[in-house]
Amino acid sequence: MSKITAGITGIQGYLPEYVLTNEELSTIVDTNDEWITTRTGIKERRIMKNGASSDMAVGAVEGLLEKTGTAPEDVDLVILATVTPDYPFPSTANVLCDKLGMKNAWGFDLIAACSGFIYGLSTGAQFIETGKYKKVVVVGVDKMSSIIDYEDRTTCVIFGDGAGAVMLEPNEEGLGVQDFILRSDGAGRNYLLQPGGGSLNPASAETVEKKMHFVKQEGKQVFKFAVTNMAEVSAEIMEKNNLTSDDVDWLVPHQANLRIIDATANRMGLPKEKVMINIEKYGNTTAGTLPLCLWDYEKQLKKGDSLILSAFGGGFTWGAVYLKWAYNS
Ligand code: UT7
């Protein structure tokens, strides 16, 4: 019997309308377009002025269901990766299922920051591969503007809001998720975190006054870990699967910094033409970056293409997924 693989059968993104440019940011904090562009590659990012993460997820998943001809009640499972849930509980996956009438699905939120989508994709694939489920939706969504301090120039220029979602279904041609390597190191919490609002530092007048509900990042430290680990794990998954740079059609990297993306592509021996990049338009949307890349490049993807998805983020969390694209659009 041939092994069931989990193929991506559709991809859809959602971006809020408001465009926050480097020029506008330079009127808010002491920064400028030249610094942001040369240090990060970002030109603009989208901001969700009204609404929550679930609203962006609805935008993506509604389109996904339509595109894949899926009735909401046929979805078995929803895995929603985010660090900006609507509430501490219930889960945003629950809220999403309710808003879209996915009555027969159960779901959960997955916290792995910028690696959320690859963690979710790998997890979702297991439910398809075992034969347990036929339709699994994996969402990556973050409303980073809800946890960013727009007086802190070291973080506010980097992040943006957005969502993307994929449908996973059984594939009998061996396409879809082939392999993954996922890693984490909790010591990384010292360098990138949202210190307030959890059980350690519950919301109080003091946590608000100390701005503990905003993202705190030691950029230089995180950069060092990100460059090394994202490049290493991407090379490792190639070696593990006997892939040369010629065998890889696309690198789909987390969009945190163009310099980290370049270092990863170099380590893998891939030319720029094989690297998905949209950081200039959306910045770092945390769990949203990878599905938003796939969405932007969907028309260029061909059935059978080999893709390496690779990410590094808060936790620390990092990893890579090797997948074969399952359809022509
Ligand atoms: O996605 C999750 C994982 N996160 C990442 O992968 C992010 C990794 N880190 C980075 O991408 C980079 O470290 C940053 C883009 C965050 C910062 O770039 P950097 O080249 O590491 O800059 P830096 O933090 O070393 O700062 C260099 C200088 C400093 O000034 P001095 O001390 O040299 O006078 C900063 O104060 O740049 C200054 N600076 C800014 N200047 C203008 C910091 N932020 C800004 C800004 N505009 N927005």
Coordinates of C-alpha atoms and ligand atoms in Angstrom, one line a residue:
M1 CA 0.0 0.0 0.0
S2 CA 1.4 3.4 -0.9
K3 CA 1.9 5.9 1.9
I4 CA -0.7 8.7 2.2
T5 CA 1.0 12.0 2.0
A6 CA -0.4 15.4 3.0
G7 CA -0.6 17.7 0.0
I8 CA -1.4 21.4 0.0
T9 CA -4.5 21.7 -2.2
G10 CA -5.0 25.5 -1.8
I11 CA -3.4 28.6 -0.4
Q12 CA -5.0 31.9 0.4
G13 CA -3.8 35.1 2.1
Y14 CA -5.4 38.1 3.8
L15 CA -3.9 41.5 4.3
P16 CA -5.4 44.5 6.0
E17 CA -5.8 47.5 3.8
Y18 CA -3.8 50.1 5.7
V19 CA -0.2 50.5 4.4
L20 CA 2.3 51.9 7.0
T21 CA 5.3 53.1 5.0
N22 CA 8.8 53.7 6.2
E23 CA 8.1 57.4 5.5
E24 CA 5.2 57.5 7.9
L25 CA 7.1 55.6 10.5
S26 CA 9.8 58.2 10.3
T27 CA 7.3 60.8 11.5
I28 CA 6.4 58.6 14.5
V29 CA 9.9 57.5 15.7
D30 CA 13.5 58.5 15.1
T31 CA 14.1 56.4 12.0
N32 CA 14.4 56.7 8.2
D33 CA 13.7 54.8 5.0
E34 CA 17.4 54.3 4.4
W35 CA 18.1 52.6 7.8
I36 CA 15.1 50.3 7.6
T37 CA 15.7 49.3 4.0
T38 CA 19.4 48.6 4.3
R39 CA 19.1 46.8 7.7
T40 CA 16.0 44.8 7.0
G41 CA 14.8 45.1 3.4
I42 CA 11.3 46.3 4.5
K43 CA 9.6 49.2 2.7
E44 CA 6.1 49.0 4.1
R45 CA 3.8 46.8 6.2
R46 CA 0.1 46.4 6.6
I47 CA -1.8 47.4 9.8
M48 CA -5.2 46.1 10.9
K49 CA -6.9 49.2 12.2
N50 CA -10.1 47.5 13.3
G51 CA -10.7 43.9 14.2
A52 CA -8.7 40.9 15.6
S53 CA -6.5 38.1 14.4
S54 CA -9.6 35.9 13.9
D55 CA -11.0 38.5 11.4
M56 CA -7.8 38.2 9.3
A57 CA -8.0 34.4 9.6
V58 CA -11.6 34.5 8.4
G59 CA -10.5 36.5 5.4
A60 CA -7.9 33.9 4.5
V61 CA -9.9 30.8 5.3
E62 CA -13.1 32.0 3.6
G63 CA -11.2 32.4 0.4
L64 CA -9.4 29.1 0.9
L65 CA -12.7 27.2 1.3
E66 CA -14.1 28.9 -1.8
K67 CA -11.0 28.2 -3.9
T68 CA -10.8 24.5 -2.9
G69 CA -14.6 24.0 -3.2
T70 CA -14.8 22.9 0.5
A71 CA -18.0 23.2 2.5
P72 CA -17.2 24.5 6.0
E73 CA -18.8 21.5 7.7
D74 CA -16.4 19.2 5.8
V75 CA -13.3 20.6 7.6
D76 CA -12.0 18.1 10.2
L77 CA -9.3 20.1 12.0
V78 CA -8.1 23.7 12.2
I79 CA -4.6 24.5 13.5
L80 CA -4.1 28.2 14.0
A81 CA -0.5 29.4 14.6
T82 CA -0.4 32.8 16.3
V83 CA 1.2 34.8 19.1
T84 CA -1.7 37.4 19.0
P85 CA -4.8 35.4 19.7
D86 CA -8.1 37.2 20.1
Y87 CA -8.2 36.2 23.8
P88 CA -5.9 34.3 26.2
F89 CA -8.7 31.8 25.9
P90 CA -10.8 30.5 24.2
S91 CA -8.6 29.7 21.3
T92 CA -8.7 31.8 18.1
A93 CA -9.1 28.5 16.2
N94 CA -12.5 28.0 18.1
V95 CA -13.5 31.6 17.2
L96 CA -12.6 31.0 13.6
C97 CA -14.6 27.8 13.4
D98 CA -17.6 29.5 14.8
K99 CA -17.4 32.5 12.5
L100 CA -17.1 30.3 9.4
G101 CA -19.5 27.6 10.4
M102 CA -16.9 24.9 10.5
K103 CA -19.2 23.0 12.8
N104 CA -17.6 19.5 12.6
A105 CA -14.0 20.7 13.1
W106 CA -12.1 20.9 16.3
G107 CA -9.0 23.1 16.5
F108 CA -6.4 24.6 18.6
D109 CA -3.9 27.5 18.7
L110 CA -0.3 26.8 18.4
I111 CA 2.3 29.2 19.8
A112 CA 5.7 28.9 18.1
A113 CA 6.0 32.6 17.0
C114 CA 7.7 32.9 13.6
S115 CA 8.0 29.1 13.3
G116 CA 4.3 28.7 13.9
F117 CA 3.4 27.9 10.4
I118 CA 6.0 25.1 9.9
Y119 CA 5.1 23.6 13.3
G120 CA 1.4 23.7 12.3
L121 CA 2.0 22.3 8.8
S122 CA 4.1 19.4 10.2
T123 CA 1.5 18.7 12.9
G124 CA -1.5 18.9 10.5
A125 CA 0.3 16.5 8.1
Q126 CA 0.3 13.8 10.7
F127 CA -3.5 13.7 10.9
I128 CA -3.7 13.2 7.1
E129 CA -0.8 10.7 6.9
T130 CA -2.4 8.4 9.5
G131 CA -5.6 8.4 7.4
K132 CA -7.6 9.9 10.3
Y133 CA -8.6 13.1 8.6
K134 CA -9.3 14.3 5.0
K135 CA -9.3 18.1 5.4
V136 CA -7.0 20.0 7.7
V137 CA -6.7 23.8 7.6
V138 CA -3.5 25.3 8.8
V139 CA -3.5 29.1 9.5
G140 CA -0.7 31.4 10.2
V141 CA -2.0 34.8 11.5
D142 CA -0.7 37.6 13.5
K143 CA -1.9 41.1 14.4
M144 CA 1.6 42.2 15.5
S145 CA 0.4 45.8 15.7
S146 CA -1.6 44.8 18.9
I147 CA 1.7 44.0 20.8
I148 CA 4.1 46.5 19.3
D149 CA 5.2 49.7 21.0
Y150 CA 5.1 52.4 18.4
E151 CA 7.6 54.4 20.5
D152 CA 10.3 51.7 20.2
R153 CA 12.1 52.1 16.9
T154 CA 14.0 48.9 17.3
T155 CA 10.8 46.8 16.9
C156 CA 8.0 48.9 15.4
V157 CA 9.8 49.2 12.0
I158 CA 10.0 45.4 11.6
F159 CA 6.6 43.9 12.2
G160 CA 3.3 44.0 10.3
D161 CA -0.1 42.3 10.3
G162 CA -1.4 39.5 8.0
A163 CA -2.7 36.0 7.6
G164 CA -2.4 33.0 5.3
A165 CA -4.0 29.6 5.3
V166 CA -3.5 26.3 3.5
M167 CA -5.7 23.2 3.0
L168 CA -4.1 19.8 3.6
E169 CA -5.6 16.8 1.9
P170 CA -4.5 13.2 1.3
N171 CA -2.4 12.8 -1.9
E172 CA -1.8 9.5 -3.5
E173 CA 1.0 10.6 -5.9
G174 CA 3.5 11.1 -3.1
L175 CA 3.3 14.9 -3.3
G176 CA 3.0 17.2 -0.2
V177 CA 4.9 17.1 3.0
Q178 CA 8.0 14.9 2.6
D179 CA 10.0 15.6 5.7
F180 CA 10.5 18.2 8.5
I181 CA 13.1 19.1 11.1
L182 CA 11.8 21.1 14.0
R183 CA 13.8 22.5 16.9
S184 CA 13.4 24.7 20.0
D185 CA 15.5 26.2 22.7
G186 CA 13.7 27.8 25.7
A187 CA 16.7 29.8 26.7
G188 CA 15.9 32.1 23.8
R189 CA 13.0 33.5 25.8
N190 CA 15.5 35.9 27.3
Y191 CA 16.0 37.6 23.9
L192 CA 12.6 37.8 22.3
L193 CA 9.3 37.8 24.3
Q194 CA 6.2 39.6 25.4
P195 CA 6.8 39.6 29.1
G196 CA 3.4 40.7 30.4
G197 CA -0.1 39.3 30.3
G198 CA 0.6 35.7 31.0
S199 CA 0.6 33.8 34.4
L200 CA 4.1 35.0 35.3
N201 CA 3.2 38.7 35.0
P202 CA -0.6 39.0 34.8
A203 CA -2.0 42.2 33.5
S204 CA -1.9 44.9 36.2
A205 CA -1.5 48.7 36.3
E206 CA 2.2 48.1 36.8
T207 CA 2.7 45.8 33.8
V208 CA 0.9 48.3 31.7
E209 CA 2.9 51.2 33.0
K210 CA 6.1 49.2 32.4
K211 CA 5.0 48.4 28.8
M212 CA 5.3 44.7 29.5
H213 CA 2.6 43.8 27.0
F214 CA 4.7 44.8 24.1
V215 CA 7.3 42.8 22.2
K216 CA 10.8 43.1 23.6
Q217 CA 13.7 42.0 21.4
E218 CA 17.4 42.0 21.6
G219 CA 17.8 42.3 17.9
K220 CA 21.5 41.7 17.6
Q221 CA 21.4 38.5 19.7
V222 CA 18.3 37.2 17.9
F223 CA 20.0 38.0 14.5
K224 CA 23.0 35.9 15.4
F225 CA 20.9 32.9 16.4
A226 CA 18.6 33.3 13.4
V227 CA 21.3 33.5 10.8
T228 CA 23.1 30.4 12.1
N229 CA 20.1 28.2 12.8
M230 CA 17.9 28.9 9.9
A231 CA 20.8 28.3 7.5
E232 CA 21.9 25.2 9.3
V233 CA 18.5 23.5 9.5
S234 CA 17.8 24.3 5.8
A235 CA 21.1 22.7 4.8
E236 CA 20.4 19.8 7.1
I237 CA 17.1 18.9 5.6
M238 CA 18.6 19.0 2.1
E239 CA 21.4 16.6 3.2
K240 CA 18.9 14.3 5.0
N241 CA 16.9 14.0 1.8
N242 CA 19.9 13.9 -0.6
L243 CA 18.9 17.1 -2.3
T244 CA 21.4 19.2 -4.2
S245 CA 20.7 22.9 -4.9
D246 CA 19.6 21.9 -8.4
D247 CA 16.9 19.7 -6.9
V248 CA 15.4 22.5 -4.8
D249 CA 13.0 24.7 -6.9
W250 CA 12.1 27.2 -4.1
L251 CA 13.3 28.3 -0.7
V252 CA 10.3 29.8 1.2
P253 CA 12.0 31.6 4.1
H254 CA 10.6 33.4 7.1
Q255 CA 10.6 37.1 6.3
A256 CA 12.3 38.7 9.3
N257 CA 15.3 40.3 7.6
L258 CA 16.6 40.2 4.1
R259 CA 20.2 39.6 5.4
I260 CA 19.0 36.4 7.2
I261 CA 17.2 35.2 4.0
D262 CA 20.4 35.8 1.9
A263 CA 22.6 33.9 4.4
T264 CA 20.2 31.0 4.3
A265 CA 20.0 30.9 0.5
N266 CA 23.8 31.1 0.3
R267 CA 24.3 28.2 2.7
M268 CA 21.9 26.2 0.6
G269 CA 23.7 27.2 -2.7
L270 CA 20.5 28.7 -4.1
P271 CA 20.4 31.7 -6.5
K272 CA 18.1 34.6 -5.8
E273 CA 15.6 33.5 -8.4
K274 CA 14.7 30.5 -6.3
V275 CA 14.0 32.5 -3.2
M276 CA 10.5 33.8 -2.3
I277 CA 10.8 37.3 -1.0
N278 CA 8.0 39.7 -0.1
I279 CA 9.4 41.3 3.0
E280 CA 9.5 44.7 1.3
K281 CA 5.7 44.8 1.2
Y282 CA 4.6 43.2 4.4
G283 CA 7.5 43.2 6.9
N284 CA 7.6 40.4 9.5
T285 CA 4.0 39.1 10.0
T286 CA 5.3 36.4 12.4
A287 CA 3.2 33.2 11.7
G288 CA 1.9 34.8 8.5
T289 CA 5.1 35.2 6.5
L290 CA 5.4 31.7 5.0
P291 CA 1.7 31.2 3.8
L292 CA 1.8 34.8 2.5
C293 CA 4.9 34.0 0.4
L294 CA 3.3 30.8 -1.0
W295 CA 0.2 32.9 -1.8
D296 CA 2.2 35.6 -3.6
Y297 CA 4.1 33.0 -5.6
E298 CA 1.3 30.6 -6.2
K299 CA 1.1 31.2 -9.9
Q300 CA 4.8 30.4 -10.4
L301 CA 4.5 27.1 -8.6
K302 CA 4.2 23.9 -10.6
K303 CA 3.0 20.5 -9.5
G304 CA 6.0 18.5 -8.4
D305 CA 8.2 21.5 -7.5
S306 CA 10.4 20.9 -4.5
L307 CA 10.1 23.5 -1.8
I308 CA 12.0 24.1 1.5
L309 CA 10.1 26.1 4.0
S310 CA 12.4 27.5 6.7
A311 CA 11.9 29.7 9.8
F312 CA 13.4 31.0 13.0
G313 CA 11.6 32.8 15.7
G314 CA 10.7 33.6 19.4
G315 CA 11.2 30.7 21.8
F316 CA 13.6 30.1 20.2
T317 CA 11.9 28.0 17.7
W318 CA 13.2 27.0 14.3
G319 CA 13.0 24.4 11.6
A320 CA 12.5 23.4 8.0
V321 CA 9.9 21.5 6.0
Y322 CA 10.6 19.8 2.7
L323 CA 7.5 19.5 0.5
K324 CA 6.5 18.8 -3.0
W325 CA 3.9 21.2 -4.5
A326 CA 0.7 19.2 -5.3
Y327 CA -1.1 21.2 -8.0
N328 CA -0.9 23.6 -10.9
S329 CA -2.9 26.8 -10.5
Ligands
UT7_1 O1 11.2 37.0 13.4 C1 11.6 36.7 14.7 C2 13.1 36.7 14.8 N1 13.6 38.0 14.7 C3 14.6 38.3 13.9 O2 15.0 37.4 13.2 C4 15.2 39.7 14.0 C5 16.7 39.6 14.0 N2 17.3 40.9 14.2 C6 17.4 41.8 13.2 O3 16.9 41.6 12.1 C7 18.3 43.0 13.4 O4 19.0 42.8 14.6 C8 17.5 44.3 13.5 C9 16.9 44.7 12.2 C10 16.4 44.2 14.6 C11 18.4 45.5 13.9 O5 19.5 45.6 13.0 P1 21.0 45.6 13.5 O6 21.8 45.8 12.3 O7 21.2 44.4 14.4 O8 21.0 47.0 14.3 P2 21.4 47.2 15.9 O9 20.3 46.7 16.7 O10 22.7 46.7 16.1 O11 21.4 48.8 15.9 C12 22.4 49.5 15.2 C13 22.1 51.0 15.4 C14 22.0 51.4 16.9 O12 22.6 52.6 17.1 P3 24.0 52.8 17.7 O13 23.9 52.1 19.0 O14 24.9 52.0 16.7 O15 24.2 54.3 17.7 C15 20.5 51.5 17.0 O16 20.1 52.3 18.1 O17 20.9 51.4 14.8 C16 20.1 52.0 15.7 N3 18.7 51.7 15.4 C17 18.0 52.4 14.5 N4 18.3 53.5 13.8 C18 17.3 54.0 12.9 C19 17.9 50.7 15.8 N5 16.7 50.7 15.3 C20 16.7 51.8 14.4 C21 15.7 52.4 13.6 N6 16.1 53.5 12.8 N7 14.5 51.8 13.4

